[in-house]
CSV table of C-alpha atoms in Angstrom, one decimal:
chain,number,residue,atom,x,y,z
A,57,MET,CA,233.9,234.5,111.1
A,58,ASN,CA,234.2,235.5,114.7
A,59,ALA,CA,236.4,238.6,115.0
A,60,LEU,CA,238.8,236.7,117.3
A,61,ASN,CA,239.5,234.1,114.5
A,62,LEU,CA,241.5,236.8,112.9
A,63,LEU,CA,243.9,236.6,115.7
A,64,PHE,CA,244.7,233.1,115.1
A,65,PRO,CA,247.7,232.1,112.8
A,66,THR,CA,246.8,230.1,109.7
A,67,LYS,CA,247.2,226.4,109.6
A,68,ARG,CA,250.1,226.9,107.2
A,69,GLY,CA,251.7,229.4,109.5
A,70,ILE,CA,251.8,227.1,112.5
A,71,GLY,CA,252.2,223.8,110.7
A,72,GLY,CA,255.9,224.1,110.3
A,73,LEU,CA,256.5,224.9,113.9
A,74,LEU,CA,254.5,221.9,115.0
A,75,ARG,CA,256.3,219.5,112.6
A,76,CYS,CA,259.7,220.8,113.8
A,77,CYS,CA,258.5,220.5,117.4
A,78,THR,CA,257.4,216.9,117.0
A,79,ALA,CA,261.1,215.8,116.8
A,80,THR,CA,262.0,217.7,120.1
A,81,CYS,CA,259.0,216.6,122.2
A,82,PHE,CA,260.1,213.7,124.3
A,83,SER,CA,257.8,210.9,125.6
A,84,PHE,CA,258.6,209.0,128.8
A,85,PHE,CA,256.5,206.0,129.8
A,86,HIS,CA,257.1,205.4,133.5
A,87,SER,CA,255.9,202.4,135.4
A,88,SER,CA,256.5,204.2,138.7
A,89,PRO,CA,256.5,207.7,140.0
A,90,GLU,CA,260.0,207.4,141.5
A,91,THR,CA,261.8,206.8,138.2
A,92,SER,CA,260.5,210.0,136.6
A,93,ILE,CA,261.6,212.2,139.5
A,94,GLN,CA,265.3,211.5,138.5
A,95,VAL,CA,264.7,212.5,134.9
A,96,HIS,CA,263.5,216.1,135.3
A,97,SER,CA,265.8,217.9,137.6
A,98,GLN,CA,266.2,221.2,135.6
A,99,GLU,CA,263.6,223.9,135.8
A,100,GLN,CA,260.6,223.1,133.6
A,101,GLU,CA,257.7,225.2,132.3
A,102,VAL,CA,254.3,223.9,133.5
A,103,VAL,CA,250.6,224.7,133.0
A,104,ILE,CA,248.2,224.0,135.9
A,105,ALA,CA,244.4,224.3,135.7
A,106,LEU,CA,242.3,225.5,138.6
A,107,GLY,CA,238.6,224.9,139.4
A,108,SER,CA,236.4,225.5,142.4
A,109,ASN,CA,232.7,225.4,143.1
A,110,VAL,CA,232.5,225.0,146.9
A,111,GLY,CA,232.7,227.9,149.4
A,112,ASP,CA,234.3,231.2,148.4
A,113,ARG,CA,235.5,230.2,145.0
A,114,LEU,CA,237.8,233.2,144.4
A,115,LEU,CA,239.2,233.0,147.9
A,116,ASN,CA,240.0,229.3,147.2
A,117,PHE,CA,241.9,230.4,144.0
A,118,ASN,CA,243.9,233.0,145.9
A,119,GLU,CA,244.8,230.6,148.6
A,120,ALA,CA,245.8,227.9,146.1
A,121,LEU,CA,248.0,230.4,144.2
A,122,GLN,CA,249.8,231.4,147.4
A,123,LEU,CA,250.4,227.7,148.4
A,124,MET,CA,251.7,226.9,145.0
A,125,LYS,CA,254.2,229.7,145.1
A,126,LYS,CA,255.3,228.6,148.6
A,127,SER,CA,255.8,225.1,147.3
A,128,GLY,CA,258.2,225.9,144.5
A,129,ILE,CA,256.0,226.9,141.6
A,130,ASN,CA,256.9,230.3,140.2
A,131,ILE,CA,253.8,231.6,138.5
A,132,THR,CA,254.5,233.8,135.5
A,133,ARG,CA,251.1,234.0,133.7
A,134,HIS,CA,247.4,233.8,134.6
A,135,GLY,CA,244.5,232.9,132.4
A,136,CYS,CA,241.2,234.9,132.5
A,137,LEU,CA,238.5,233.8,135.0
A,138,TYR,CA,235.6,231.8,133.7
A,139,GLU,CA,232.3,230.9,135.4
A,140,THR,CA,231.1,227.7,133.9
A,141,GLU,CA,228.2,225.2,134.2
A,142,PRO,CA,229.4,221.9,135.7
A,143,ALA,CA,230.3,219.1,133.4
A,144,TYR,CA,229.6,215.4,133.8
A,145,VAL,CA,227.8,215.7,137.1
A,146,THR,CA,225.4,218.6,136.5
A,147,ASN,CA,223.4,218.9,139.7
A,148,GLN,CA,226.0,221.0,141.5
A,149,PRO,CA,227.0,224.7,141.8
A,150,HIS,CA,228.7,226.6,138.9
A,151,PHE,CA,232.5,226.4,138.8
A,152,LEU,CA,235.1,229.1,138.6
A,153,ASN,CA,237.9,228.0,136.2
A,154,SER,CA,241.3,229.3,135.1
A,155,ALA,CA,244.9,228.2,134.5
A,156,VAL,CA,248.3,229.4,135.3
A,157,ARG,CA,251.7,229.0,133.6
A,158,GLY,CA,254.9,228.9,135.6
A,159,VAL,CA,258.2,227.3,136.1
A,160,THR,CA,259.3,224.8,138.7
A,161,LYS,CA,262.2,222.4,139.6
A,162,LEU,CA,259.8,219.9,141.0
A,163,GLY,CA,259.7,216.6,139.0
A,164,PRO,CA,256.3,215.7,137.6
A,165,HIS,CA,255.3,213.3,140.3
A,166,GLN,CA,256.7,215.6,143.0
A,167,LEU,CA,254.5,218.3,141.5
A,168,LEU,CA,251.5,216.1,141.6
A,169,ARG,CA,252.1,215.3,145.2
A,170,VAL,CA,252.4,219.0,146.0
A,171,LEU,CA,249.2,219.8,144.2
A,172,LYS,CA,247.3,216.9,145.9
A,173,THR,CA,248.6,218.1,149.3
A,174,ILE,CA,247.3,221.6,148.6
A,175,GLU,CA,243.9,220.2,147.6
A,176,LYS,CA,243.8,218.1,150.8
A,177,ASN,CA,244.8,221.1,153.0
A,178,MET,CA,242.1,223.2,151.5
A,179,GLY,CA,239.4,220.7,152.4
A,180,ARG,CA,239.1,218.5,149.3
A,181,THR,CA,238.0,215.0,150.2
A,182,ASP,CA,237.4,211.8,148.2
A,183,GLY,CA,233.9,212.0,146.8
A,184,ILE,CA,232.0,211.7,143.6
A,185,ARG,CA,234.2,211.9,140.6
A,186,TYR,CA,233.7,215.3,138.9
A,187,GLY,CA,231.6,216.3,141.9
A,188,PRO,CA,231.8,219.5,144.1
A,189,ARG,CA,235.2,220.5,145.4
A,190,PRO,CA,236.8,223.6,147.1
A,191,ILE,CA,239.8,223.3,144.7
A,192,ASP,CA,240.8,221.2,141.8
A,193,LEU,CA,244.4,221.4,140.5
A,194,ASP,CA,245.4,219.5,137.4
A,195,ILE,CA,248.7,219.4,135.6
A,196,LEU,CA,248.0,220.1,131.9
A,197,PHE,CA,251.5,220.3,130.6
A,198,TYR,CA,255.0,219.7,132.0
A,199,GLY,CA,257.8,221.0,129.8
A,200,LYS,CA,257.9,219.2,126.5
A,201,PHE,CA,257.2,215.9,128.0
A,202,SER,CA,254.4,213.3,127.5
A,203,ILE,CA,254.2,211.3,130.7
A,204,HIS,CA,252.3,208.1,131.5
A,205,SER,CA,252.4,206.3,134.8
A,206,ASP,CA,250.0,204.6,137.1
A,207,ILE,CA,249.0,207.9,138.7
A,208,LEU,CA,249.8,210.6,136.2
A,209,THR,CA,249.1,211.2,132.5
A,210,ILE,CA,250.5,214.4,130.8
A,211,PRO,CA,249.1,216.1,128.8
A,212,HIS,CA,246.0,215.7,130.9
A,213,GLU,CA,243.9,213.2,129.0
A,214,ARG,CA,240.6,215.2,129.0
A,215,ILE,CA,241.9,218.6,127.9
A,216,TRP,CA,240.6,218.2,124.4
A,217,GLU,CA,236.9,217.8,125.3
A,218,ARG,CA,236.8,220.6,127.9
A,219,SER,CA,236.1,224.2,126.7
A,220,PHE,CA,236.4,225.3,130.3
A,221,VAL,CA,240.0,224.0,130.3
A,222,VAL,CA,241.0,225.0,126.7
A,223,ALA,CA,239.8,228.7,127.1
A,224,PRO,CA,242.1,229.6,130.0
A,225,LEU,CA,244.9,227.4,128.6
A,226,LEU,CA,244.9,229.5,125.4
A,227,ASP,CA,244.9,232.6,127.5
A,228,LEU,CA,248.4,231.7,128.7
A,229,MET,CA,249.7,231.8,125.1
A,230,GLY,CA,249.6,234.2,122.1
A,231,SER,CA,248.8,233.9,118.4
A,232,ALA,CA,252.6,234.1,117.8
A,233,VAL,CA,254.1,230.7,118.9
A,234,ASP,CA,257.2,232.1,120.5
A,235,SER,CA,259.0,229.0,121.9
A,236,ASP,CA,259.7,225.4,121.3
A,237,THR,CA,257.8,224.5,124.4
A,238,VAL,CA,254.6,226.3,123.4
A,239,ALA,CA,254.9,224.7,119.9
A,240,CYS,CA,255.2,221.4,121.6
A,241,TRP,CA,252.0,222.0,123.6
A,242,HIS,CA,250.2,222.8,120.3
A,243,SER,CA,251.5,219.6,118.8
A,244,PHE,CA,250.0,217.5,121.6
A,245,SER,CA,246.5,218.5,120.3
A,246,LYS,CA,247.0,216.4,117.2
A,247,HIS,CA,245.3,219.1,115.0
A,248,SER,CA,247.3,220.7,112.2
A,249,ASN,CA,246.6,224.2,113.7
A,250,GLY,CA,247.3,223.1,117.2
A,251,LEU,CA,245.3,224.2,120.2
A,252,PHE,CA,243.8,227.1,118.1
A,253,GLU,CA,242.0,224.4,116.1
A,254,THR,CA,241.0,222.5,119.2
A,255,TRP,CA,239.4,225.6,120.6
A,256,GLU,CA,237.6,226.4,117.4
A,257,LYS,CA,236.2,222.8,117.2
A,258,LEU,CA,234.8,223.2,120.7
A,259,GLY,CA,233.0,226.4,119.6
A,260,GLY,CA,235.6,229.0,120.2
A,261,GLU,CA,234.6,232.6,121.2
A,262,SER,CA,231.0,231.8,120.3
A,263,LEU,CA,230.8,230.0,123.7
A,264,ILE,CA,231.8,233.0,125.7
A,265,GLY,CA,229.1,235.2,127.3
A,266,LYS,CA,226.5,232.4,127.2
A,267,GLU,CA,224.9,231.0,130.4
A,268,GLY,CA,227.2,228.0,130.3
A,269,MET,CA,230.5,229.9,130.1
A,270,LYS,CA,231.2,233.5,131.1
A,271,ARG,CA,234.4,235.4,131.2
A,272,VAL,CA,234.2,237.4,134.4
A,273,LEU,CA,236.2,239.9,136.5
A,274,PRO,CA,235.6,240.0,140.3
A,275,VAL,CA,234.6,243.4,141.6
A,276,GLY,CA,233.7,243.5,145.3
A,277,ASN,CA,231.5,240.4,145.9
A,278,HIS,CA,230.3,240.5,142.3
A,279,LEU,CA,231.5,238.6,139.2
A,280,TRP,CA,231.3,241.1,136.4
A,281,ASP,CA,230.6,239.9,132.9
A,282,TRP,CA,231.6,242.9,130.9
A,283,SER,CA,230.3,241.4,127.6
A,284,GLN,CA,226.6,242.1,128.6
A,285,LYS,CA,226.7,245.9,128.4
A,286,THR,CA,229.1,248.8,128.4
A,287,SER,CA,229.6,250.3,131.8
A,288,VAL,CA,229.6,254.0,132.5
A,289,MET,CA,232.1,255.4,135.0
A,290,GLY,CA,231.3,258.9,136.3
A,291,ILE,CA,234.1,261.2,137.1
A,292,LEU,CA,234.4,263.0,140.5
A,293,ASN,CA,237.4,265.3,140.7
A,294,LEU,CA,238.3,266.6,144.2
A,295,THR,CA,241.1,268.8,142.9
A,296,PRO,CA,241.2,272.5,142.7
A,297,ASP,CA,243.0,272.5,139.3
A,298,SER,CA,241.5,269.8,137.1
A,299,PHE,CA,241.0,270.9,133.5
A,300,SER,CA,237.2,270.5,133.5
A,301,ASP,CA,235.8,270.9,136.9
A,302,GLY,CA,238.6,271.9,139.2
A,303,GLY,CA,237.5,273.3,142.5
A,304,LYS,CA,233.7,272.5,142.1
A,305,PHE,CA,233.6,269.4,144.3
A,306,GLN,CA,236.1,270.0,147.1
A,307,SER,CA,233.5,270.1,149.8
A,308,ILE,CA,232.0,266.9,151.0
A,309,GLU,CA,228.5,268.2,150.4
A,310,ALA,CA,229.2,269.2,146.9
A,311,ALA,CA,230.9,265.9,146.2
A,312,VAL,CA,228.1,263.8,147.6
A,313,SER,CA,225.6,265.9,145.6
A,314,GLN,CA,227.5,265.3,142.4
A,315,VAL,CA,227.7,261.5,143.0
A,316,ARG,CA,224.0,261.4,143.7
A,317,LEU,CA,223.3,263.2,140.4
A,318,MET,CA,225.6,260.8,138.5
A,319,ILE,CA,224.0,257.7,140.0
A,320,SER,CA,220.5,259.0,139.3
A,321,GLU,CA,221.5,259.5,135.7
A,322,GLY,CA,222.7,255.9,135.4
A,323,ALA,CA,226.4,255.7,136.3
A,324,ASP,CA,227.6,252.1,137.1
A,325,MET,CA,230.8,253.2,138.7
A,326,ILE,CA,232.2,256.4,140.3
A,327,ASP,CA,235.9,257.3,139.8
A,328,ILE,CA,237.2,259.6,142.6
A,329,GLY,CA,240.4,261.4,142.0
A,330,ALA,CA,242.2,263.7,144.5
A,331,GLN,CA,245.2,264.5,142.4
A,332,SER,CA,245.2,266.4,139.1
A,333,THR,CA,246.8,264.5,136.2
A,334,ARG,CA,246.2,267.2,133.6
A,335,PRO,CA,249.2,268.1,131.5
A,336,MET,CA,251.8,270.1,133.6
A,337,ALA,CA,250.0,269.4,136.9
A,338,THR,CA,252.0,269.8,140.0
A,339,ARG,CA,252.3,266.6,142.0
A,340,ILE,CA,251.0,266.6,145.6
A,341,SER,CA,252.2,264.1,148.2
A,342,ASP,CA,250.3,260.9,149.1
A,343,GLU,CA,249.4,262.4,152.5
A,344,GLU,CA,247.7,265.5,150.9
A,345,GLU,CA,245.9,263.2,148.4
A,346,LEU,CA,244.6,261.2,151.3
A,347,GLU,CA,243.4,264.3,153.2
A,348,ARG,CA,241.3,265.3,150.2
A,349,LEU,CA,240.1,261.8,149.4
A,350,ILE,CA,239.2,259.9,152.5
A,351,PRO,CA,236.5,262.1,154.0
A,352,VAL,CA,234.7,262.2,150.6
A,353,LEU,CA,235.2,258.4,150.0
A,354,GLU,CA,233.7,257.6,153.4
A,355,ALA,CA,230.7,259.9,152.8
A,356,VAL,CA,230.1,258.4,149.4
A,357,LEU,CA,230.2,254.9,150.7
A,358,ARG,CA,227.5,255.8,153.2
A,359,MET,CA,225.1,256.8,150.5
A,360,PRO,CA,222.2,254.4,150.1
A,361,GLU,CA,222.3,255.2,146.3
A,362,MET,CA,225.7,253.4,146.1
A,363,GLU,CA,224.1,250.0,146.7
A,364,GLY,CA,225.2,247.8,143.8
A,365,LYS,CA,227.5,250.5,142.4
A,366,PHE,CA,231.3,250.4,142.4
A,367,ILE,CA,233.9,253.1,143.5
A,368,SER,CA,237.2,253.4,141.7
A,369,VAL,CA,240.0,255.5,143.1
A,370,ASP,CA,242.2,257.4,140.6
A,371,THR,CA,245.7,257.3,142.1
A,372,PHE,CA,249.3,256.4,141.3
A,373,TYR,CA,250.3,256.1,144.9
A,374,SER,CA,250.4,252.7,146.6
A,375,LYS,CA,249.7,254.2,150.0
A,376,VAL,CA,246.6,255.9,148.7
A,377,ALA,CA,245.5,252.7,147.0
A,378,SER,CA,245.9,250.7,150.2
A,379,GLU,CA,244.0,253.3,152.4
A,380,ALA,CA,241.2,253.6,149.9
A,381,VAL,CA,240.6,249.9,149.6
A,382,SER,CA,240.7,249.5,153.4
A,383,LYS,CA,237.8,252.1,153.5
A,384,GLY,CA,235.8,250.2,150.9
A,385,ALA,CA,236.9,251.3,147.4
A,386,HIS,CA,236.5,248.5,144.9
A,387,ILE,CA,238.9,249.4,142.1
A,388,ILE,CA,242.3,251.1,141.7
A,389,ASN,CA,242.7,253.3,138.6
A,390,ASP,CA,246.4,254.0,138.0
A,391,VAL,CA,247.3,256.5,135.2
A,392,SER,CA,250.9,255.4,135.3
A,393,ALA,CA,250.3,251.6,135.3
A,394,GLY,CA,252.8,251.2,138.1
A,395,GLN,CA,255.5,253.5,136.7
A,396,LEU,CA,255.3,256.3,139.4
A,397,ASP,CA,255.4,254.1,142.5
A,398,PRO,CA,257.6,251.0,142.6
A,399,ASP,CA,255.4,249.5,145.3
A,400,MET,CA,252.1,249.8,143.4
A,401,TYR,CA,252.0,246.3,141.9
A,402,THR,CA,253.0,244.6,145.1
A,403,VAL,CA,250.4,246.5,147.1
A,404,VAL,CA,247.6,246.0,144.6
A,405,SER,CA,248.4,242.3,144.5
A,406,GLY,CA,247.8,242.1,148.2
A,407,LEU,CA,244.6,244.2,148.0
A,408,LYS,CA,243.1,241.7,145.6
A,409,VAL,CA,240.9,244.3,143.7
A,410,PRO,CA,240.7,245.1,140.0
A,411,TYR,CA,243.5,247.2,138.7
A,412,VAL,CA,243.2,249.6,135.8
A,413,ALA,CA,246.6,250.0,134.0
A,414,MET,CA,246.6,253.0,131.8
A,415,HIS,CA,249.2,253.9,129.1
A,416,MET,CA,251.2,257.0,129.8
A,417,ARG,CA,254.8,258.0,129.1
A,418,GLY,CA,256.6,260.0,131.8
A,419,ASP,CA,254.4,261.8,134.3
A,420,PRO,CA,251.7,264.5,134.0
A,421,SER,CA,254.4,267.2,134.0
A,422,THR,CA,256.4,265.5,131.2
A,423,MET,CA,253.9,263.4,129.4
A,424,GLN,CA,253.4,265.9,126.5
A,425,SER,CA,257.1,266.5,126.0
A,426,ASP,CA,258.3,266.2,122.3
A,427,GLU,CA,260.1,262.9,123.3
A,428,ASN,CA,257.0,261.3,124.9
A,429,ILE,CA,254.6,262.1,122.0
A,430,GLN,CA,256.7,260.4,119.3
A,431,TYR,CA,255.1,257.3,117.7
A,432,ASP,CA,255.6,255.4,114.5
A,433,ASP,CA,252.6,253.3,115.1
A,434,VAL,CA,250.6,254.5,118.1
A,435,CYS,CA,248.3,251.6,118.4
A,436,GLY,CA,251.1,249.1,118.1
A,437,GLN,CA,253.3,250.9,120.5
A,438,VAL,CA,250.6,251.5,123.1
A,439,ALA,CA,249.8,247.8,122.9
A,440,SER,CA,253.4,246.8,123.4
A,441,GLU,CA,254.1,249.2,126.2
A,442,LEU,CA,250.8,248.2,128.0
A,443,TYR,CA,251.7,244.6,127.6
A,444,SER,CA,255.1,245.1,129.2
A,445,ARG,CA,253.4,246.8,132.2
A,446,VAL,CA,250.8,244.1,132.5
A,447,ARG,CA,253.5,241.4,132.4
A,448,ASP,CA,255.3,243.2,135.3
A,449,ALA,CA,252.0,243.3,137.2
A,450,GLU,CA,251.3,239.7,136.7
A,451,ILE,CA,254.8,238.6,137.8
A,452,ALA,CA,254.2,240.8,141.0
A,453,GLY,CA,251.0,238.8,141.7
A,454,ILE,CA,248.2,240.7,140.0
A,455,PRO,CA,246.4,237.9,138.1
A,456,ALA,CA,245.1,238.6,134.6
A,457,TRP,CA,241.5,238.2,135.8
A,458,ARG,CA,241.8,241.4,137.8
A,459,ILE,CA,243.3,243.7,135.1
A,460,ILE,CA,241.6,246.4,133.1
A,461,ILE,CA,243.5,248.4,130.4
A,462,ASP,CA,243.2,252.0,129.3
A,463,PRO,CA,245.0,253.2,126.2
A,464,GLY,CA,245.4,256.6,127.8
A,465,ILE,CA,243.6,259.0,125.5
A,466,GLY,CA,245.1,262.4,126.0
A,467,PHE,CA,248.1,261.2,127.9
A,468,SER,CA,251.3,261.4,126.0
A,469,LYS,CA,249.2,261.7,122.8
A,470,LYS,CA,248.7,264.3,120.1
A,471,THR,CA,245.3,264.9,118.6
A,472,GLU,CA,246.0,262.5,115.7
A,473,HIS,CA,247.1,259.8,118.2
A,474,ASN,CA,243.9,260.1,120.1
A,475,LEU,CA,241.9,259.6,116.9
A,476,ASP,CA,244.0,256.6,115.9
A,477,ILE,CA,243.3,255.0,119.2
A,478,LEU,CA,239.6,255.5,119.1
A,479,LEU,CA,239.6,254.0,115.6
A,480,GLY,CA,242.1,251.3,116.5
A,481,LEU,CA,240.9,249.6,119.7
A,482,SER,CA,240.5,246.3,117.7
A,483,THR,CA,244.1,246.7,116.5
A,484,ILE,CA,245.3,247.1,120.1
A,485,ARG,CA,243.5,243.9,121.0
A,486,LYS,CA,245.0,242.1,118.1
A,487,ASP,CA,248.5,243.2,118.9
A,488,LEU,CA,248.1,242.2,122.4
A,489,ALA,CA,246.9,238.7,121.3
A,490,ARG,CA,250.1,238.1,119.5
A,491,LYS,CA,251.7,237.8,122.9
A,492,SER,CA,248.8,237.0,125.2
A,493,PHE,CA,245.2,236.1,124.5
A,494,ALA,CA,244.5,236.9,128.1
A,495,ALA,CA,245.6,240.5,127.6
A,496,SER,CA,243.6,240.7,124.4
A,497,HIS,CA,240.5,239.8,126.4
A,498,PHE,CA,241.0,242.5,129.2
A,499,PRO,CA,238.1,245.0,129.5
A,500,ILE,CA,239.2,248.2,127.9
A,501,LEU,CA,238.4,251.6,129.5
A,502,VAL,CA,238.4,254.8,127.5
A,503,GLY,CA,238.3,258.3,128.8
A,504,PRO,CA,238.0,260.9,126.1
A,505,SER,CA,235.6,263.1,128.1
A,506,ARG,CA,236.1,266.8,127.5
A,507,LYS,CA,239.7,266.3,126.5
A,508,ARG,CA,241.7,269.0,124.8
A,509,PHE,CA,241.9,267.2,121.4
A,510,LEU,CA,238.1,267.5,121.2
A,511,GLY,CA,238.3,271.2,121.7
A,512,GLU,CA,241.0,271.5,119.1
A,513,ILE,CA,238.9,269.7,116.5
A,514,CYS,CA,235.6,271.4,117.4
A,515,GLN,CA,237.0,274.7,118.3
A,516,ARG,CA,235.6,274.6,121.8
A,517,SER,CA,238.0,276.3,124.2
A,518,ALA,CA,235.8,275.7,127.3
A,519,ALA,CA,235.9,272.1,128.5
A,520,VAL,CA,232.2,272.1,129.4
A,521,GLU,CA,231.4,272.9,125.9
A,522,ARG,CA,232.9,269.6,124.6
A,523,ASP,CA,230.1,267.2,125.8
A,524,PRO,CA,228.7,266.7,122.3
A,525,ALA,CA,232.1,265.8,121.0
A,526,THR,CA,232.6,263.6,124.0
A,527,ILE,CA,229.4,261.7,123.1
A,528,ALA,CA,230.7,261.2,119.5
A,529,SER,CA,234.1,259.9,120.7
A,530,VAL,CA,232.4,257.6,123.3
A,531,THR,CA,230.2,256.3,120.5
A,532,ALA,CA,233.3,255.5,118.4
A,533,GLY,CA,235.0,253.9,121.3
A,534,VAL,CA,232.1,251.6,122.2
A,535,LEU,CA,231.5,250.5,118.6
A,536,GLY,CA,235.2,249.8,118.5
A,537,GLY,CA,235.3,247.6,121.5
A,538,ALA,CA,235.5,249.7,124.7
A,539,ASN,CA,233.9,248.1,127.8
A,540,ILE,CA,233.9,251.1,130.1
A,541,VAL,CA,233.6,254.8,129.4
A,542,ARG,CA,234.8,257.3,131.8
A,543,VAL,CA,232.8,260.6,131.5
A,544,HIS,CA,231.8,263.8,133.2
A,545,ASN,CA,228.3,264.0,131.7
A,546,VAL,CA,226.7,260.7,132.6
A,547,ARG,CA,223.2,261.3,131.1
A,548,GLY,CA,224.1,262.2,127.6
A,549,ASN,CA,226.8,259.5,127.3
A,550,LEU,CA,224.6,256.8,128.8
A,551,ASP,CA,222.2,257.3,125.9
A,552,ALA,CA,225.0,257.0,123.5
A,553,VAL,CA,226.2,253.8,125.2
A,554,LYS,CA,222.7,252.2,125.2
A,555,LEU,CA,222.3,252.9,121.5
A,556,CYS,CA,225.8,251.5,120.8
A,557,ASP,CA,225.1,248.3,122.8
A,558,SER,CA,221.8,247.8,121.0
A,559,MET,CA,223.6,248.2,117.6
A,560,LEU,CA,226.3,245.7,118.7
A,561,LYS,CA,223.7,243.1,119.7
A,562,ARG,CA,222.1,243.5,116.2
A,563,ARG,CA,225.4,243.0,114.5
A,564,ARG,CA,225.5,239.7,112.6
A,565,PRO,CA,228.8,237.7,112.6
A,566,VAL,CA,230.5,237.8,109.2
A,567,ALA,CA,230.4,234.4,107.5
């Protein structure tokens, strides 16, 4: 059985909900669009599928989302992003596919007209059915209603045969069916286990990562399929007081030399931080952080060795994030997940770059307080608190397909909590999946490198003596499901990552 199957409720568990819902799902058969507009005047929850295979596909998605919001569709959730082979007409470019969930006061036929207008304004013309198009917007669900008219059928009649539609559709839900509306959407599938069973009959998670269907995250001008290998993120601290290497790389020359070394040793990404986030660190202003960061960032970006590599900037300030991306940074890595700057989500939404949301309680000066390190179930609570932050980020306009999560090893955690997280990454994914399959699919970043808990366990007081323990913790993390490891010592950890990836490829699915 695929591991993700364990996230799905049993047929018995969902069956009662679906039977109850059947009585509350209404069917309206309209002979004309105008009659239905009068029926649905209150706000309704809707699901809209997006597809594009002409031009800059991601830019097309971004434009379509903005136009939808301006037209009265309040988007609340995003599916993951999928690159898929074309269906029906196969001699055309690959598609990007996703779906969004939102609310609108538009009637179903008004909504259809809005979406068709957006398609037309974005350059779609009448052509070959299922042929190339800059944008394709389809209404999958409209409230609890089944609608049939000359121009509109809801649920969309071909949902059930299209894996590239069902995958992002399920991303908008969770394994816990938490509303009558969602239960109604499941009931439309006609399977006793709802859309979960529809997805499994199409092939389920076994389809993902193959040539025909990849779950991807856009970084720079690249679509990153994180299922292919674990990425190594090298750490560059520009601070005088970081716990491991404070003061070593404050000059541009020293920083560039260290980046060159990490790239030569196999780093895929470089994470540059100009503010210490060690326990009890004193916060500096965004202006001081920029003074440290920008000269080094510009010098690193000029390095020929950075071709094909990505730069992440470790900051919790929205102003630093904005300046860094304007200079060429590819990723924003926020240890506070938006909690230390109220403008961070809105700014990152406009930057349209990947966003790492890390779990931390309080700030670096308070994160290890007695109150902030109290947990009854660290994996469950980390999952719940991260999900809350991710939902806020989505509502602010950061789509699910740009989010990476970090459980925050060493931040607001005691030694036993860090160990539980390394052992429980699959549990965190499963807990996220109860509320959002999209969140359960996010790439996970772990950063145990040279942390204090390793020193406590191995009796290594000096941070630089903790590399062997770091390699062991990285190994546990990758085997547990981490997709990115953030480390100081690239060479040793890369070997561990390669071995883990090879072992994971050899793993046989449990029957």
